[in-house]
Tab-separated table of C-alpha atoms in Angstrom:
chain	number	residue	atom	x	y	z
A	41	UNK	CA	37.145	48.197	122.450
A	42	UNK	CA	37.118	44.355	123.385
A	43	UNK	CA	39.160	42.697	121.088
A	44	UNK	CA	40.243	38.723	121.109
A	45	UNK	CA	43.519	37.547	119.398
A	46	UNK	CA	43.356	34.163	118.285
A	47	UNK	CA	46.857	33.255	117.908
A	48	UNK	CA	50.429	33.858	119.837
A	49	UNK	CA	52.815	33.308	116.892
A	50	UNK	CA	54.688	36.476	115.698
A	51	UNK	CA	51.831	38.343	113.950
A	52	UNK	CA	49.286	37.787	116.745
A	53	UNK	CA	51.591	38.517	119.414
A	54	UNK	CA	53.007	41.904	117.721
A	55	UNK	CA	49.253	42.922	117.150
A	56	UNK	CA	48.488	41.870	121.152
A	57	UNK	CA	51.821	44.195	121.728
A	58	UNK	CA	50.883	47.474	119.495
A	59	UNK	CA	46.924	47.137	120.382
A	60	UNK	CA	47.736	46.982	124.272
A	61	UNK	CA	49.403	50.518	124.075
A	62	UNK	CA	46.150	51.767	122.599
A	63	UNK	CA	44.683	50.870	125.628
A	64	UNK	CA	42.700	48.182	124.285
A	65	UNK	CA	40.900	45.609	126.418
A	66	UNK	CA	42.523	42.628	124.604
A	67	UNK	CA	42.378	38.807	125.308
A	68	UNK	CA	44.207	36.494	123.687
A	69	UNK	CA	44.312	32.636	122.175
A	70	UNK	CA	46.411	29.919	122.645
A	71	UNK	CA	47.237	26.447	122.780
A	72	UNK	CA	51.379	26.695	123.671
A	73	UNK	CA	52.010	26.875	127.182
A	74	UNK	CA	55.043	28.344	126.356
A	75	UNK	CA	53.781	31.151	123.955
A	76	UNK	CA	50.706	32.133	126.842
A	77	UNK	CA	53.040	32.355	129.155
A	78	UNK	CA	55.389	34.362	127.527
A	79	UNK	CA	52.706	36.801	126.410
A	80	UNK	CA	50.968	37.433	129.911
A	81	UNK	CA	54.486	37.970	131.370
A	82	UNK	CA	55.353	40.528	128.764
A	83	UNK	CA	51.987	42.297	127.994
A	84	UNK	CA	49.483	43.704	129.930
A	85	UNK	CA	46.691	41.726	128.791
A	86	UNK	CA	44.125	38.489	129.774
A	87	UNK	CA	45.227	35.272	128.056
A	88	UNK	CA	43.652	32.430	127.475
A	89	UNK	CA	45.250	29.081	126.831
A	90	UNK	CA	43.307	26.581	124.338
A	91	UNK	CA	42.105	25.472	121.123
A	92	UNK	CA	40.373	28.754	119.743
A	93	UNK	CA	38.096	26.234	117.942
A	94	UNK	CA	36.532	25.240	120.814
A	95	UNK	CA	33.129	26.673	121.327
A	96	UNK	CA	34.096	26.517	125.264
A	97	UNK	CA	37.315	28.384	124.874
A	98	UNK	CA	35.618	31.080	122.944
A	99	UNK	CA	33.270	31.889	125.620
A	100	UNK	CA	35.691	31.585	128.308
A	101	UNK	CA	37.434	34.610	126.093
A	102	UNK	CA	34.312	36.566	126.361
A	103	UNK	CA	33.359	35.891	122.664
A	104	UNK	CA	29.460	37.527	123.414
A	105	UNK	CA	30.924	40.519	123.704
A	106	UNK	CA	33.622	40.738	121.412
A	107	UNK	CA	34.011	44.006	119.274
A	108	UNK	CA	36.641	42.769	116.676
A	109	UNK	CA	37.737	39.094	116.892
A	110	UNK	CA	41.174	38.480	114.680
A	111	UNK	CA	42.366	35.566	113.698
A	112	UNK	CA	46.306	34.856	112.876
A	113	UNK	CA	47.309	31.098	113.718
A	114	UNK	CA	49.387	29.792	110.925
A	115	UNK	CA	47.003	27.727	109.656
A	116	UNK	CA	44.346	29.316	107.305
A	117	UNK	CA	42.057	26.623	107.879
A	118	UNK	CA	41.607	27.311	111.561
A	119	UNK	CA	41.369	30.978	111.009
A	120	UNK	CA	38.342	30.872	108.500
A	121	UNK	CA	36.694	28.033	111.181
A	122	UNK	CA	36.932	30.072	114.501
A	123	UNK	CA	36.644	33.639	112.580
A	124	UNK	CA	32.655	31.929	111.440
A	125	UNK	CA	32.306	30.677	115.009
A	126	UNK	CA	33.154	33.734	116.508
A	127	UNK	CA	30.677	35.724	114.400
A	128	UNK	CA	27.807	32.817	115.509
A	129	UNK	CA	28.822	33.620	119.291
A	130	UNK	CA	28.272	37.301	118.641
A	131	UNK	CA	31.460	38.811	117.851
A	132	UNK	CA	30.762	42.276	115.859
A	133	UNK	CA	33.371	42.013	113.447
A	134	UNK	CA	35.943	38.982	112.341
A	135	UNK	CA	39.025	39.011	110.523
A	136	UNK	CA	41.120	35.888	109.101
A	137	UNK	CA	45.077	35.551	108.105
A	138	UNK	CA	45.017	33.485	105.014
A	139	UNK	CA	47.926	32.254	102.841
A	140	UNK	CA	45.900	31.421	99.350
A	141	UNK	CA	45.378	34.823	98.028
A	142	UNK	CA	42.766	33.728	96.133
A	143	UNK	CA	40.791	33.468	99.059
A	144	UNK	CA	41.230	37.606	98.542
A	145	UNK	CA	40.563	37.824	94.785
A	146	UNK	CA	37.125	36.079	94.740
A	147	UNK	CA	36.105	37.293	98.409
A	148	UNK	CA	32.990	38.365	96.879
A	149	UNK	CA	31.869	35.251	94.684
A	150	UNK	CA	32.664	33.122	97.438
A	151	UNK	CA	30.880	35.181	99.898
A	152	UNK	CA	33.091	34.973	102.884
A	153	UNK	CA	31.152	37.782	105.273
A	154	UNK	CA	27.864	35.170	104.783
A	155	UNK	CA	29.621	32.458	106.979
A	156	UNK	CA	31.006	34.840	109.345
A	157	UNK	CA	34.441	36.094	107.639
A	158	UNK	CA	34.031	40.211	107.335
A	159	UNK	CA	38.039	40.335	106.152
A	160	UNK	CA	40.979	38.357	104.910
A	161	UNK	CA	44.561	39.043	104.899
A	162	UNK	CA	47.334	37.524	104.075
A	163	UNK	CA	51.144	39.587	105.327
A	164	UNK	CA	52.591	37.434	102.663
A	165	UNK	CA	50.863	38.903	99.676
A	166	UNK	CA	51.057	42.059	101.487
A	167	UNK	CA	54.769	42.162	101.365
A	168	UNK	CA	55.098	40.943	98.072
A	169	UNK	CA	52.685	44.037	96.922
A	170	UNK	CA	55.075	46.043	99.212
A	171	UNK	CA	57.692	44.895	97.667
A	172	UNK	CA	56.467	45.597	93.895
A	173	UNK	CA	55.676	49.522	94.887
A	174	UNK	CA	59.088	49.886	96.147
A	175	UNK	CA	60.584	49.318	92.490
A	176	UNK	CA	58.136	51.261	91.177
A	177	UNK	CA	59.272	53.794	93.166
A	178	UNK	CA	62.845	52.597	92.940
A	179	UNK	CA	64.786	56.191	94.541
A	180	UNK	CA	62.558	56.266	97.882
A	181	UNK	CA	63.253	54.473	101.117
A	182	UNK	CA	59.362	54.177	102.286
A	183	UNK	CA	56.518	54.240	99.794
A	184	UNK	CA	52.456	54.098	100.705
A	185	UNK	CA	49.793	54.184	97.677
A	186	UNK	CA	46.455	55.445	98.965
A	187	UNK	CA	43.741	54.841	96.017
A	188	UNK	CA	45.322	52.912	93.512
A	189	UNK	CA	48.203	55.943	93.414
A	190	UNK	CA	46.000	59.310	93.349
A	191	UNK	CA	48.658	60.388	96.067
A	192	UNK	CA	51.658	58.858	97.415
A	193	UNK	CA	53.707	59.238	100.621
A	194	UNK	CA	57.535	59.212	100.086
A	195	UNK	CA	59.581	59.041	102.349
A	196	UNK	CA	63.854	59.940	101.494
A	197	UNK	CA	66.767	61.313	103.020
A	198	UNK	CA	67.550	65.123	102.001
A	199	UNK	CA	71.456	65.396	100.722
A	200	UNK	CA	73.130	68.468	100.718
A	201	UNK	CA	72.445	68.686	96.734
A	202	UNK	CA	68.825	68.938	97.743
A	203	UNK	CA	67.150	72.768	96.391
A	204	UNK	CA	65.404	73.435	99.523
A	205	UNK	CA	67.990	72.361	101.885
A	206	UNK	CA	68.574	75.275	104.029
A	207	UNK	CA	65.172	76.694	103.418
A	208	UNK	CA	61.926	76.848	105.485
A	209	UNK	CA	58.395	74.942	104.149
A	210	UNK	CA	56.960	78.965	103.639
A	211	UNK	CA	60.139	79.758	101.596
A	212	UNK	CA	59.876	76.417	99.415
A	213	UNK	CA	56.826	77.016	98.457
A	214	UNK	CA	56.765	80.323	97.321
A	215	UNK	CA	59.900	79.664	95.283
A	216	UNK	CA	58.298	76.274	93.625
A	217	UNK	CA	54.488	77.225	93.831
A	218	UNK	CA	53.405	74.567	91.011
A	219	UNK	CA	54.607	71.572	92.781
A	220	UNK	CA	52.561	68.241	93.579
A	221	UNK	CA	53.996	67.380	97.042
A	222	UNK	CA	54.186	68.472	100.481
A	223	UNK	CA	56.215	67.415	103.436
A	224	UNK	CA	53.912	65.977	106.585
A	225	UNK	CA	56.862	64.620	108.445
A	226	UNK	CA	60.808	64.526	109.341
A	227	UNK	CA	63.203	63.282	111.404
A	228	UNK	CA	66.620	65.191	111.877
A	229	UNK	CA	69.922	63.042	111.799
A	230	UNK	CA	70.669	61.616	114.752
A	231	UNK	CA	67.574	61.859	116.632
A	232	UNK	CA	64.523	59.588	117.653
A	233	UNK	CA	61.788	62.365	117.341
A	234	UNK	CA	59.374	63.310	114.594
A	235	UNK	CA	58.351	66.425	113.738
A	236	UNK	CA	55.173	67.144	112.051
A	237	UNK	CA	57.017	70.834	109.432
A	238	UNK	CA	54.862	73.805	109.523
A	239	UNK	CA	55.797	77.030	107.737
A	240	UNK	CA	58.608	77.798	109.689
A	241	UNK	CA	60.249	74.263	110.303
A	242	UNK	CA	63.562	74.340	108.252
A	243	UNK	CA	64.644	71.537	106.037
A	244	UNK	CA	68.143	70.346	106.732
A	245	UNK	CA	70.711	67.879	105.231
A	246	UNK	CA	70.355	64.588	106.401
A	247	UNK	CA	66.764	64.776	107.087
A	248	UNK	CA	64.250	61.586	106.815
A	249	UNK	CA	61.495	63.460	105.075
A	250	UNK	CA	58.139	62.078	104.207
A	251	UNK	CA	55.960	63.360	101.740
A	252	UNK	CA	52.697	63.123	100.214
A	253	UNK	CA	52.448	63.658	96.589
A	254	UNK	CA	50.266	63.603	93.879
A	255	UNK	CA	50.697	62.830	90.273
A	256	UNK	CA	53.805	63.896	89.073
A	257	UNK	CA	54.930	64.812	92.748
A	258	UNK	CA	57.108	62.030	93.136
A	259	UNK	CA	59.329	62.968	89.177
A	260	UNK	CA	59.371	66.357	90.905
A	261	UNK	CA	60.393	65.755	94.102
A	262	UNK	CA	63.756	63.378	91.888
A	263	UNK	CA	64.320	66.608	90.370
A	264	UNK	CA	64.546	69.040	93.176
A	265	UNK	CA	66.748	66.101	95.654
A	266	UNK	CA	69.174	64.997	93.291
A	267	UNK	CA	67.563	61.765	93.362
A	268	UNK	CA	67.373	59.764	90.010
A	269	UNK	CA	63.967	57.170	89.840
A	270	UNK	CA	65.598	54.333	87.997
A	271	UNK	CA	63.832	52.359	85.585
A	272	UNK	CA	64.486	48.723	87.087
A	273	UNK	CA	64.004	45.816	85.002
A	274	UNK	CA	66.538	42.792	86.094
A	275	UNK	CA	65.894	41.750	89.946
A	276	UNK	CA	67.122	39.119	91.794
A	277	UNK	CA	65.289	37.632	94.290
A	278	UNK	CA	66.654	35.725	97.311
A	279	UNK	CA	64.905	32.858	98.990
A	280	UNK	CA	61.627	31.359	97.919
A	281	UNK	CA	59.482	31.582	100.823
A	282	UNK	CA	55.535	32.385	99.742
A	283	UNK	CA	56.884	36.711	100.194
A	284	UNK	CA	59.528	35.509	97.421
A	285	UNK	CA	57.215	33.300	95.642
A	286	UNK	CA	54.765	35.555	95.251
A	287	UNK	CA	56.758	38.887	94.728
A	288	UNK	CA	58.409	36.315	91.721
A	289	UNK	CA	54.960	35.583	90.203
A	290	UNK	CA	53.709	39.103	90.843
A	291	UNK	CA	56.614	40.886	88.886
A	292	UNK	CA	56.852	38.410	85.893
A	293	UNK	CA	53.948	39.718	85.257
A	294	UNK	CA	54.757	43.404	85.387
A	295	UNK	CA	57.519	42.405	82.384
A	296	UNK	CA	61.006	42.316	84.602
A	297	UNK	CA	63.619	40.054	84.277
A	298	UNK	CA	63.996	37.785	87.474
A	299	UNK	CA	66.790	34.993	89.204
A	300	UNK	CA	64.986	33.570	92.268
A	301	UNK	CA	68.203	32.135	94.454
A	302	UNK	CA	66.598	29.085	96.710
A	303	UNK	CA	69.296	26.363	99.120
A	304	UNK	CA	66.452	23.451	98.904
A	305	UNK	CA	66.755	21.960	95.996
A	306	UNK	CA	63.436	19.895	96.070
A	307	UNK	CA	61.587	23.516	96.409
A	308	UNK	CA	63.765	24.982	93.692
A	309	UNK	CA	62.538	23.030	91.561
A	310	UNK	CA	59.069	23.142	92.279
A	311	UNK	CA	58.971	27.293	91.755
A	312	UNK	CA	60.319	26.128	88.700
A	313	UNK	CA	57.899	24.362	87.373
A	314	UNK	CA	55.697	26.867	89.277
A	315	UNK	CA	57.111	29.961	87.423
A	316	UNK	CA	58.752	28.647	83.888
A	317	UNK	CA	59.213	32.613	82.878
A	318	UNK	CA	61.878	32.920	86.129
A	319	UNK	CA	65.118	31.854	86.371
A	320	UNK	CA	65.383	29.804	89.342
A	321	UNK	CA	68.977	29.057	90.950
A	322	UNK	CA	69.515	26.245	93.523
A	323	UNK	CA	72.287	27.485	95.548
A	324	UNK	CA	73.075	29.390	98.600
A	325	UNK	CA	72.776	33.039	98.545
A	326	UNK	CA	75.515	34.137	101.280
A	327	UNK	CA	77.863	32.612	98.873
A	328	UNK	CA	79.774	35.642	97.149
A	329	UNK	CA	81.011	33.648	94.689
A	330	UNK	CA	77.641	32.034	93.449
A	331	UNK	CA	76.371	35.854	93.693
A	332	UNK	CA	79.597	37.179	91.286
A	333	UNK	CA	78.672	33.912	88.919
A	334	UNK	CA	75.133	35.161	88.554
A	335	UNK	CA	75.562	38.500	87.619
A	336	UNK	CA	74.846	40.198	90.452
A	337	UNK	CA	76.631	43.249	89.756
A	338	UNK	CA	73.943	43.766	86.712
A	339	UNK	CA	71.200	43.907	88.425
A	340	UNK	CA	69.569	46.662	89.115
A	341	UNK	CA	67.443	45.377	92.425
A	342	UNK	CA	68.235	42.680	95.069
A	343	UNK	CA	65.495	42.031	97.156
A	344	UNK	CA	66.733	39.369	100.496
A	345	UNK	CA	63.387	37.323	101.872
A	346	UNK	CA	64.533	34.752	103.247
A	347	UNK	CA	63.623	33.571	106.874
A	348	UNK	CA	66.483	34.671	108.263
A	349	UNK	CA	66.812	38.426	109.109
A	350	UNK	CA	71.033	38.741	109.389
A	351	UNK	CA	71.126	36.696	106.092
A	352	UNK	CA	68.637	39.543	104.699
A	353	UNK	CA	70.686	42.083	105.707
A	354	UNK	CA	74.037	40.884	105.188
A	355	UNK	CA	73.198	39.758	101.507
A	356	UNK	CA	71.551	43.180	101.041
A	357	UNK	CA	75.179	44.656	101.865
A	358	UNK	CA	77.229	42.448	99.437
A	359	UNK	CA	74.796	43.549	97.002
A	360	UNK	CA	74.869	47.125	97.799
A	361	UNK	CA	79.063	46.670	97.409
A	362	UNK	CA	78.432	45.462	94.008
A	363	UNK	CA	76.946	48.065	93.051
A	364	UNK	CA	73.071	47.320	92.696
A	365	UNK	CA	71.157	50.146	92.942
A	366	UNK	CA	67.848	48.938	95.164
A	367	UNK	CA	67.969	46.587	97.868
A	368	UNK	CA	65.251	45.839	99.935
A	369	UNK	CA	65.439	43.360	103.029
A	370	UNK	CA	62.531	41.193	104.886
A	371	UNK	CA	63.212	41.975	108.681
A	372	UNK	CA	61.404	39.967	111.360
A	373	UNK	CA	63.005	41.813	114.386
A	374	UNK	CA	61.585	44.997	114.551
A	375	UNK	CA	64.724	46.361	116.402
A	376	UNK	CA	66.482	45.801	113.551
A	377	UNK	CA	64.737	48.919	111.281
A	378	UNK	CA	67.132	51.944	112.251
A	379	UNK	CA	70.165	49.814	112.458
A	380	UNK	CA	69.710	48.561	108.802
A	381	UNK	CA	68.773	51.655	107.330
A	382	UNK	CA	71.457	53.112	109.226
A	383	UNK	CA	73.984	51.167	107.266
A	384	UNK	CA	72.764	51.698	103.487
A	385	UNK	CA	69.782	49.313	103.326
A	386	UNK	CA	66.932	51.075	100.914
A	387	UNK	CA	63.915	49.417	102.228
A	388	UNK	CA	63.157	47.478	104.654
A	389	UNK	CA	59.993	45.398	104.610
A	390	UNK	CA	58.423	43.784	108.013
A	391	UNK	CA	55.164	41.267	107.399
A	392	UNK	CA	54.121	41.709	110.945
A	393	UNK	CA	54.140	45.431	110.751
A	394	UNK	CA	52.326	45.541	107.149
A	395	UNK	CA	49.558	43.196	108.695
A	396	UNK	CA	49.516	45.272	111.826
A	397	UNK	CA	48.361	48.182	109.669
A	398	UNK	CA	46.099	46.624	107.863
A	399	UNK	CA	44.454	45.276	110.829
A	400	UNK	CA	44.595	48.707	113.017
A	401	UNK	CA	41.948	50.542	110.562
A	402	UNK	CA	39.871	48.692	112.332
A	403	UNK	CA	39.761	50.176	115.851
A	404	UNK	CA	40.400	53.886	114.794
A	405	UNK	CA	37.437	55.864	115.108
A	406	UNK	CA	35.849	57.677	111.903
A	407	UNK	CA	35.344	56.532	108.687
A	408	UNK	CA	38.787	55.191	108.272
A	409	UNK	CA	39.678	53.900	105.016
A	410	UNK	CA	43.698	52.690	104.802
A	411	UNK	CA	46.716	53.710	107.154
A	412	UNK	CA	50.100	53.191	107.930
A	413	UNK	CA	52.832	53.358	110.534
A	414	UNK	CA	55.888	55.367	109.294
A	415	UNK	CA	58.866	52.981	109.929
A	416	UNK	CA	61.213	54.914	112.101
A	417	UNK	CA	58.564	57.364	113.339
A	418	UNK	CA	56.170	58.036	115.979
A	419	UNK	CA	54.009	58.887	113.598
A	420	UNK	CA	50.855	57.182	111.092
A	421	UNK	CA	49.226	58.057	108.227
A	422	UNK	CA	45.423	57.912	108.324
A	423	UNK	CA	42.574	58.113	104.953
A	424	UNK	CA	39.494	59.275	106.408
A	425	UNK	CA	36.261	59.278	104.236
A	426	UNK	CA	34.663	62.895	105.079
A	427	UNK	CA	30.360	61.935	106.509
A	428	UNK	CA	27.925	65.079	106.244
A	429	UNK	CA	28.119	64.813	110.056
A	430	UNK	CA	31.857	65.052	110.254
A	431	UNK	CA	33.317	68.029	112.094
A	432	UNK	CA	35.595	69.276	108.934
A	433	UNK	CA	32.774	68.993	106.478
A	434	UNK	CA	32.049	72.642	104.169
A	435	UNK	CA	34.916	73.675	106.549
A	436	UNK	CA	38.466	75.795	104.947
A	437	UNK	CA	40.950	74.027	106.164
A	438	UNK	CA	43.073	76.462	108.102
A	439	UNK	CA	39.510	77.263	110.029
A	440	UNK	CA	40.004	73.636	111.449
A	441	UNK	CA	40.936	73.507	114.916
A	442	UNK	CA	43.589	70.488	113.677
A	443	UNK	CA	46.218	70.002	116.551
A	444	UNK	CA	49.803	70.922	116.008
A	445	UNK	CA	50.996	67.606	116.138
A	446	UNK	CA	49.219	67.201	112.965
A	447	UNK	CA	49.118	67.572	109.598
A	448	UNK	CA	46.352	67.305	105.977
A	449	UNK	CA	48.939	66.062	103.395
A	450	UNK	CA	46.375	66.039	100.978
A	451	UNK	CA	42.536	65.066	99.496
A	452	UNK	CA	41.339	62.686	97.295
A	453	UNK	CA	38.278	64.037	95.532
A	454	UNK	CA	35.896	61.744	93.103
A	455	UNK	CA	39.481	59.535	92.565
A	456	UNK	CA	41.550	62.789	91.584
A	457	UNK	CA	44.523	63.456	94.283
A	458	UNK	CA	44.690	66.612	95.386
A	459	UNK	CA	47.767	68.530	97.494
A	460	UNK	CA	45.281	70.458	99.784
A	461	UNK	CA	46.254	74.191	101.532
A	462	UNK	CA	45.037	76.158	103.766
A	463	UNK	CA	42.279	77.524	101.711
A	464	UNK	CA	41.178	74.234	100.717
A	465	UNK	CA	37.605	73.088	101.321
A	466	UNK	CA	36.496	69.901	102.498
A	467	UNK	CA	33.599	68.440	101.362
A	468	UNK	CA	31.220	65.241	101.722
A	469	UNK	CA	33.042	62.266	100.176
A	470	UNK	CA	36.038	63.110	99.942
A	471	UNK	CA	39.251	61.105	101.548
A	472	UNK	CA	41.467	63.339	103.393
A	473	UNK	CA	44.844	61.657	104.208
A	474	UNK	CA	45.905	62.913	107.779
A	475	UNK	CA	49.458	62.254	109.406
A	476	UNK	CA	49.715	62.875	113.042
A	477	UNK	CA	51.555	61.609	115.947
A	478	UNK	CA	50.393	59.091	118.010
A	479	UNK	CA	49.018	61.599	121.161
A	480	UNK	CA	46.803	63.125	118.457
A	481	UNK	CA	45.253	60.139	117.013
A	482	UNK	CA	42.128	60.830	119.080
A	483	UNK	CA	41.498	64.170	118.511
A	484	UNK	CA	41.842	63.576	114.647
A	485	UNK	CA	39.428	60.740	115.750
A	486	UNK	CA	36.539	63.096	116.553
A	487	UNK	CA	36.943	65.609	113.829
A	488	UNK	CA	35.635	62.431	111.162
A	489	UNK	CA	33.365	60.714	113.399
């Protein structure tokens, strides 16, 4: 697949990075000496260095015979210009980073795809939505909704109070046969790999477990792993950037009770007058004391986005020593994930990574509807929408020759989620939400083509 990345800044040049180990042919779009240069040291891929708005540039980048042109400079403007150009020089499919989410809200009065823009995202509003599930689902470190919430993935950490701790997947399931959930991946303590449970696969203390669930999966799953789902209602919110702005503006509405910390006091002010219904503290946030002045030990969620990931982190720890229950931390460095979850972060949220899935639908094969990476694992979650010509149509699923290193955690059938077994049956139409590792993407691939 030819693919051109207009763009070297963090998003475009993690994208470049995860789409090159997919063996993509990928070209990418720059004016910043600095930023090209960096990129064609680093990545095994053809760079071009330039104004992606100029006509000549484009070409130069092979724009004729472009399969999926992306746009992610950090100006919006410039991504909705060259994403219409790119269509008129014959790229197959465009896709624009946008900051104004209502850009995404009235995509179809305004009638983007007519000028030449097929998609828009925007990682802030993405994290801020990521952001809003996670209190929802306030006792689990990873969360994923796939149709509005028919089914769920999980993900948690198994203590030793856990009821099938000790058992097998077979022997959990015959002793709680009416449950809405089923594992589809896990990581033991201590190690890097990720292991896709069968029957026999044994669930031990300490494991990261992921699950898919359906409704009333995720009360059970509370239940069986001594984990209490808190109702959350007073957050605090560090750093107004547009993730905190718009995680502010996105919960008021949802009825909690918020305290958005922000240093500049000009900007303070203006999510002030922006937001009347938060209340909106000029001050620093590392400050302990300000922290201990403003309650913090009475919330029940502290959620760090400011620029800065060690000020994330670090704030999410004073927090978590003053006893709030939920923290979740914006991390830029990717390297970062194990070590803060290592040391009693809840969730960790990463915009580059959220817009990297949203993008990646886009060159799997099949009828691919939503997916995710799992942070921490070599693993992703793929919805595929079942065609009449697909390989697992009318077919039991146990009759499926689905490689080990993969897993159906469940169906979605006319918007009803559904934990599918063995002697389930797929049909036409349905969305069947797959997690496999990454050397068994492409045989998953050809099963929904």
């Amino acid at each position: 697949m030819k693919i051109i990345i207009a763009g070297a800044g963090e998003v475009g040049f993690h994208l470049a990075k995860l789409l090159s180990y997919e063996s993509q042919e990928i070209t990418l779009i720059d004016p910043d000496k600095e930023r090209i240069a960096y990129a064609d040291a680093h990545l095994d891929i053809r760079v071009v260095r330039g104004d992606a708005t100029s006509i000549t540039i484009l070409k130069e980048a092979r724009i004729a015979i472009c399969d999926l042109f992306i746009a992610v400079t950090s100006s919006e403007t410039t991504n909705i210009t060259v994403s219409a150009l790119a269509k008129q020089l014959g790229a197959k499919q465009t896709i624009a980073r946008i900051s104004n989410t209502e850009f995404i809200h009235h995509k179809e009065e305004l009638g983007f795809d007519r000028f030449g823009v097929d998609e828009l995202i925007s990682p802030e509003a993405l994290a801020a939505a990521e952001i809003e599930l996670s209190l929802k689902q306030s006792s689990f470190n990873d969360t994923y909704e796939f149709e509005g919430g028919a089914l769920t993935m999980v993900g948690l950490t198994l203590s030793r109070s856990a009821s099938f701790v000790g058992k097998t997947v077979k022997e959990a399931a015959e002793i709680f046969p009416e449950l809405h959930f089923v594992p589809i991946a896990i990581q033991r303590f201590g190690t890097q790999f990720t292991i896709i449970p069968r029957g026999d696969t044994k669930f031990e203390r300490g494991d990261n477990v992921v699950f898919i669930t359906s409704e009333g999966g995720a009360e059970e799953l509370c239940r069986l792993t001594g984990k209490v789902n808190r109702e959350i209602k007073d957050v605090m919110i560090l750093g107004g950037s547009q993730i905190g702005y718009k995680a502010a503006r996105d919960l008021c509405k949802k009825k909690f009770n918020l305290k958005l910390v922000e240093q500049n006091k000009e900007h303070a002010f203006y999510i002030a007058d922006l937001l009347p219904n938060v209340l909106v503290v000029h001050g620093d946030g590392r400050n302990v004391d300000l922290l201990d002045e403003e309650n913090i030990s009475d919330m029940d969620a502290y959620i760090a986005v400011t620029e800065n990931s060690e000020t994330n982190i670090m704030s999410c720890l004073v927090a978590k020593s003053k006893g709030v229950k939920k923290t979740i931390a914006l991390v830029e460095n990717m390297d970062y994930f194990e070590l803060s979850q290592s040391v009693g972060i809840d969730t960790l949220i990463n915009k580059k990574l959220l817009a990297a899935n949203n993008i990646f639908r886009y060159i799997r094969k099949g009828e691919v509807v939503a997916m995710t990476k799992l942070s921490n694992l070599n693993a992703e979650l793929l919805e595929f929408e079942v065609k009449a010509t697909s390989a697992v149509c009318n077919k039991v699923i146990r009759s499926i020759d689905f490689p080990r290193s993969a897993i159906i955690g469940g169906v979605i059938r006319d918007g009803v989620g559904m934990i599918a077994l063995g002697n389930f049956k797929i049909q036409e139409g349905d969305r069947v939400v797959v997690c496999c590792l990454l050397q068994s993407i492409k045989r998953v691939e050809k099963l929904f083509l």
